[in-house]
mmCIF file of C-alpha atoms in Angstrom:
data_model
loop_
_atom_site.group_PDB
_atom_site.id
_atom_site.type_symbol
_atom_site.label_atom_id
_atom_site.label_comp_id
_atom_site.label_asym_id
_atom_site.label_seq_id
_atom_site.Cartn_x
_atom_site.Cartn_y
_atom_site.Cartn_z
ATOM 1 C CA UNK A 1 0.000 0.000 0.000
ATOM 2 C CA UNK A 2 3.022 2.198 0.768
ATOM 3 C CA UNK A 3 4.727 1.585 -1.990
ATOM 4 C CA UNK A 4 1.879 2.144 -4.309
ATOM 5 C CA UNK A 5 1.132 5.525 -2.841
ATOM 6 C CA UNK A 6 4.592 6.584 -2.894
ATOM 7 C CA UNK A 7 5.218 5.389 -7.463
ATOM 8 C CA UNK A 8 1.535 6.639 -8.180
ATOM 9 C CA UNK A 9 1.227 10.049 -5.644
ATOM 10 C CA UNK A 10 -2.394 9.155 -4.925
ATOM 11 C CA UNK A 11 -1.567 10.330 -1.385
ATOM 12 C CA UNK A 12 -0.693 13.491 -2.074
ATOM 13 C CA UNK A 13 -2.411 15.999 -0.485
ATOM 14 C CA UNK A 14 -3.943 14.187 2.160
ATOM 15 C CA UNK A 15 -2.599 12.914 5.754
ATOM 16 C CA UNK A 16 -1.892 9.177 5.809
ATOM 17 C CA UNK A 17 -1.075 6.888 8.870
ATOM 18 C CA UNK A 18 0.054 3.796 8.522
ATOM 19 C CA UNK A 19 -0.239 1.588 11.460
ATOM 20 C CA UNK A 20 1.668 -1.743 11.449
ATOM 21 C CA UNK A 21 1.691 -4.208 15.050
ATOM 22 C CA UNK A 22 3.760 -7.042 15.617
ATOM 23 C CA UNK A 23 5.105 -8.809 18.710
ATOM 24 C CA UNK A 24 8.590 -8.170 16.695
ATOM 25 C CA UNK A 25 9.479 -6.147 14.205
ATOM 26 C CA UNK A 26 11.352 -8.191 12.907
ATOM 27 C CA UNK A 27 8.059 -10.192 11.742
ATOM 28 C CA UNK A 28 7.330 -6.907 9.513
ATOM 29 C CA UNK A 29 8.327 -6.616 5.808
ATOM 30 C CA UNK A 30 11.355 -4.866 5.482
ATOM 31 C CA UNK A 31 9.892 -2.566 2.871
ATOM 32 C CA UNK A 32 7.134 -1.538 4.984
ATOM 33 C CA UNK A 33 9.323 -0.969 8.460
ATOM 34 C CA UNK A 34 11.555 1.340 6.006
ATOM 35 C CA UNK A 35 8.268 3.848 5.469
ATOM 36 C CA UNK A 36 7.581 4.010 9.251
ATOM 37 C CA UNK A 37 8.445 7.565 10.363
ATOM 38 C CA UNK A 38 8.458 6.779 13.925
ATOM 39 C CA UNK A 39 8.113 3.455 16.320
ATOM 40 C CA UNK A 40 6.415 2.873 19.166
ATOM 41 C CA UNK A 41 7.543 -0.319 21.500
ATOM 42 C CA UNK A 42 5.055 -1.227 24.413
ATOM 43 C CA UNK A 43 7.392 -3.640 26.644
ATOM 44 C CA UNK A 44 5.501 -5.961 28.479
ATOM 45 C CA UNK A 45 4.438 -4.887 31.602
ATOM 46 C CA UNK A 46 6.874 -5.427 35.127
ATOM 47 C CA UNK A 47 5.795 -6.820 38.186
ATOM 48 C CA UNK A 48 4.825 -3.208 39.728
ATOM 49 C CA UNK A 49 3.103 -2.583 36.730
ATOM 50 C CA UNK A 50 1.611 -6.139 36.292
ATOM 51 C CA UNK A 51 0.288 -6.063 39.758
ATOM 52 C CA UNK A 52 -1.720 -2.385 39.768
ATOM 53 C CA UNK A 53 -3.470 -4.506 36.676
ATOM 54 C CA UNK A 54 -4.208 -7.195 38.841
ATOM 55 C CA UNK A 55 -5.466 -4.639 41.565
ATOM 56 C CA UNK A 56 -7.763 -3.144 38.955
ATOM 57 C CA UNK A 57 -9.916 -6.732 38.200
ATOM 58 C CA UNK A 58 -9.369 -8.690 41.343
ATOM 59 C CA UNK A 59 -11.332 -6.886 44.437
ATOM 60 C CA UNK A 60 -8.449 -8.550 46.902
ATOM 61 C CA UNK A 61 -5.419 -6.905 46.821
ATOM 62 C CA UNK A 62 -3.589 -10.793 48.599
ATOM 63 C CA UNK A 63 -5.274 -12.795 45.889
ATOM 64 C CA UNK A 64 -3.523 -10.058 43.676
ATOM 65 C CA UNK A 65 -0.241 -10.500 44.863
ATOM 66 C CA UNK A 66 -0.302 -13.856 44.213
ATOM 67 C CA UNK A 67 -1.885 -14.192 40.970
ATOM 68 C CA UNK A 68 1.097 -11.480 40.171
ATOM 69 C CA UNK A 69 3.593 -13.652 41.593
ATOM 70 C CA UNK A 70 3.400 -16.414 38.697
ATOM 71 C CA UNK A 71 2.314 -14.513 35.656
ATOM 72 C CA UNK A 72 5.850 -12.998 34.609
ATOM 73 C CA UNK A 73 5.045 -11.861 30.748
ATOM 74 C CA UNK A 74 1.368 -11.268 30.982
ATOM 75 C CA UNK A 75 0.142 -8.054 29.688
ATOM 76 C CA UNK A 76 -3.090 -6.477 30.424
ATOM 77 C CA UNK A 77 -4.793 -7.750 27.833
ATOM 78 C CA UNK A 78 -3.820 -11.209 29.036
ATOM 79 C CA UNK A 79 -4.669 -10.439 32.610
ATOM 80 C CA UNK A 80 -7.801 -9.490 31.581
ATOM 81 C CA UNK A 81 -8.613 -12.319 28.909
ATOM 82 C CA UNK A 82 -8.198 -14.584 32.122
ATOM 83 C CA UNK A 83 -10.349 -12.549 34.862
ATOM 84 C CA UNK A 84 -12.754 -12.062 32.126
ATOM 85 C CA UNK A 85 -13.180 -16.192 31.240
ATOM 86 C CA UNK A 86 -12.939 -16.638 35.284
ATOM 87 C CA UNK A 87 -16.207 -14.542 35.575
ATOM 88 C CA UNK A 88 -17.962 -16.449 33.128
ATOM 89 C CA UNK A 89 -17.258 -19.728 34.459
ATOM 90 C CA UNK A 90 -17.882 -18.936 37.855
ATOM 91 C CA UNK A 91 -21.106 -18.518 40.345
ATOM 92 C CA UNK A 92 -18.755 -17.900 43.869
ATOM 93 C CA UNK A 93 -15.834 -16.495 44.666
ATOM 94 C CA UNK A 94 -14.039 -19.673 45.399
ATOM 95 C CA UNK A 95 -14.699 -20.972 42.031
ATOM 96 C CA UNK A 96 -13.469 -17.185 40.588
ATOM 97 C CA UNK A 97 -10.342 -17.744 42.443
ATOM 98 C CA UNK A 98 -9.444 -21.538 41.442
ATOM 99 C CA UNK A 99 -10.355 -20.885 37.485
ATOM 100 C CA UNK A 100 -8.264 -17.776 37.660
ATOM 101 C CA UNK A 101 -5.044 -19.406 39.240
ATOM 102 C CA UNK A 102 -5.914 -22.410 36.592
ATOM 103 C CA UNK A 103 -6.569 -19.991 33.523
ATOM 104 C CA UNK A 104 -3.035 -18.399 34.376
ATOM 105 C CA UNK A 105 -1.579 -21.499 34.625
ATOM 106 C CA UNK A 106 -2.886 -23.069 31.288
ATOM 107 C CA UNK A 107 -2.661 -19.264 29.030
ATOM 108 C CA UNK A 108 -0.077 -18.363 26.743
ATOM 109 C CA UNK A 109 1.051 -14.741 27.596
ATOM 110 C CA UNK A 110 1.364 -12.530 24.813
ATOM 111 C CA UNK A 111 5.173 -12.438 25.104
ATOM 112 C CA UNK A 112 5.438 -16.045 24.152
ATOM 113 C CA UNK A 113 2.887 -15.813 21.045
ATOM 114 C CA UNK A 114 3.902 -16.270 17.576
ATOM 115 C CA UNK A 115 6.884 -18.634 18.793
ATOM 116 C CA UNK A 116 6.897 -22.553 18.542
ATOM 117 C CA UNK A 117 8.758 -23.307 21.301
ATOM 118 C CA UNK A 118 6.478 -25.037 24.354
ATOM 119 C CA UNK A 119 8.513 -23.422 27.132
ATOM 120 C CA UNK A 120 7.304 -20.640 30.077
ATOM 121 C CA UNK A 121 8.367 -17.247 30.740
ATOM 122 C CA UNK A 122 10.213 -17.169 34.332
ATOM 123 C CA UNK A 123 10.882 -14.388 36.298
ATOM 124 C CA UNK A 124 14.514 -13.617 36.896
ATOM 125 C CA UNK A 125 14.091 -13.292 40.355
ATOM 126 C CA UNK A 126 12.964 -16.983 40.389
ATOM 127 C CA UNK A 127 16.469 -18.321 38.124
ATOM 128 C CA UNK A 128 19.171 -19.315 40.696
ATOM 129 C CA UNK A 129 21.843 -19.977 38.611
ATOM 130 C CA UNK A 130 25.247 -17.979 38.758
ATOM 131 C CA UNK A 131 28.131 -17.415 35.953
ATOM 132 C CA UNK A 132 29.984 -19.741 38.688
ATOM 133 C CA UNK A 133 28.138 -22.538 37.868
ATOM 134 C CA UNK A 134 28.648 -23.038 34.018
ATOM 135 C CA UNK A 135 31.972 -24.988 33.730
ATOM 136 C CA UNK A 136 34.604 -23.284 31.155
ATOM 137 C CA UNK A 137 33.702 -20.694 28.441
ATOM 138 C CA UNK A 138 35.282 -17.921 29.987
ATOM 139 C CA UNK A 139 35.224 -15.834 27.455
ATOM 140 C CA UNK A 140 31.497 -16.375 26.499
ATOM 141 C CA UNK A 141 31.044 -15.295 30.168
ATOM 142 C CA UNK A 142 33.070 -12.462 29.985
ATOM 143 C CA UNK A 143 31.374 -10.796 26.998
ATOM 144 C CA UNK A 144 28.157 -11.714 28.587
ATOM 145 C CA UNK A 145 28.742 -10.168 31.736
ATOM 146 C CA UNK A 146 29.850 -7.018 29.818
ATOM 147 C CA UNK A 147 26.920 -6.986 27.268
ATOM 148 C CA UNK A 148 23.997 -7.842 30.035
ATOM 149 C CA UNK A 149 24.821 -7.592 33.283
ATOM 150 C CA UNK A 150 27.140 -4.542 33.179
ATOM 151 C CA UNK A 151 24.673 -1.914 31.818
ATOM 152 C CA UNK A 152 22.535 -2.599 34.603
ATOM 153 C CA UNK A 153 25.160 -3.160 37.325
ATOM 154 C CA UNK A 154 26.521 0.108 36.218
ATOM 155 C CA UNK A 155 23.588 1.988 34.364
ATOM 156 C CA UNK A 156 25.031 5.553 36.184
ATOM 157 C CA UNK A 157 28.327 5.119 33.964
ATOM 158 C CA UNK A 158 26.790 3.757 31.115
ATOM 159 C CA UNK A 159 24.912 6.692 30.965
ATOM 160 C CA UNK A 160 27.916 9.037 31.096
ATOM 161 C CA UNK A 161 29.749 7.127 28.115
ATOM 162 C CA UNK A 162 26.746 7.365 26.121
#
């Protein structure tokens, strides 16, 4: 469509806006990325944010915390996919809560759709495994520690250097 605008000019003289969504953009065409003017990347939401989502569909804030607790990667829309299908297949509160915890379990957040892999998104906080316990590869650990762990060990200096 872009391209055809831009060889015949049929868009001239009007305001055009193109609107493209993908979970990467690397799933786009590359022609088409190349006529985007601007981006706009909408991370998945972190546990602080995650949570004040669960706050806004669950009327106990403990019930909350936990649902929050195990649904690293959900985004709203996943959040409120689950609360939504909970309702309907519930007539108490106790029933709410187990298909909710259930729903969560069984859903596919958004941050794992479009891939083929049949693995779950973990929270970091919940991976106890160090650089000290992968045997050899030093130098694969080295440039890892400087690529990923170093702009957010030292974000302040990072900064500075640009």
């Amino acid at each position: 469509l872009v391209n055809l605008c831009q060889r015949t000019g049929e868009y001239a003289g009007f305001n055009v806006l193109l609107v493209a969504v993908a979970n990467d953009i690397n799933q786009l065409y590359p022609f088409l990325v190349s006529s985007f003017q601007a981006y706009i990347e909408m991370k998945i939401p972190d546990e602080t944010h995650r949570l004040s989502i669960w706050k806004a569909y669950l009327d106990e804030d403990q019930f909350a915390v936990a649902m929050n607790s195990s649904t690293f990667g959900f985004t709203g829309k996943d959040i409120e996919r689950i609360v939504e299908k909970a309702r309907f297949q519930s007539n108490n509160i106790e029933m709410f809560h187990s298909k909710v915890e259930e729903l969560s379990r069984i859903s596919r957040p958004a941050s794992l759709r479009g891939t083929n892999s049949n693995f779950t998104v973990l929270s970091p906080t919940s991976i106890d495994v160090s650089f000290d316990d992968i045997g050899g590869l030093g130098s694969v650990k080295d440039a890892l520690k400087e690529s990923l762990v170093w702009p957010h060990k030292f974000r302040r200096e990072f900064e500075i250097l640009g």
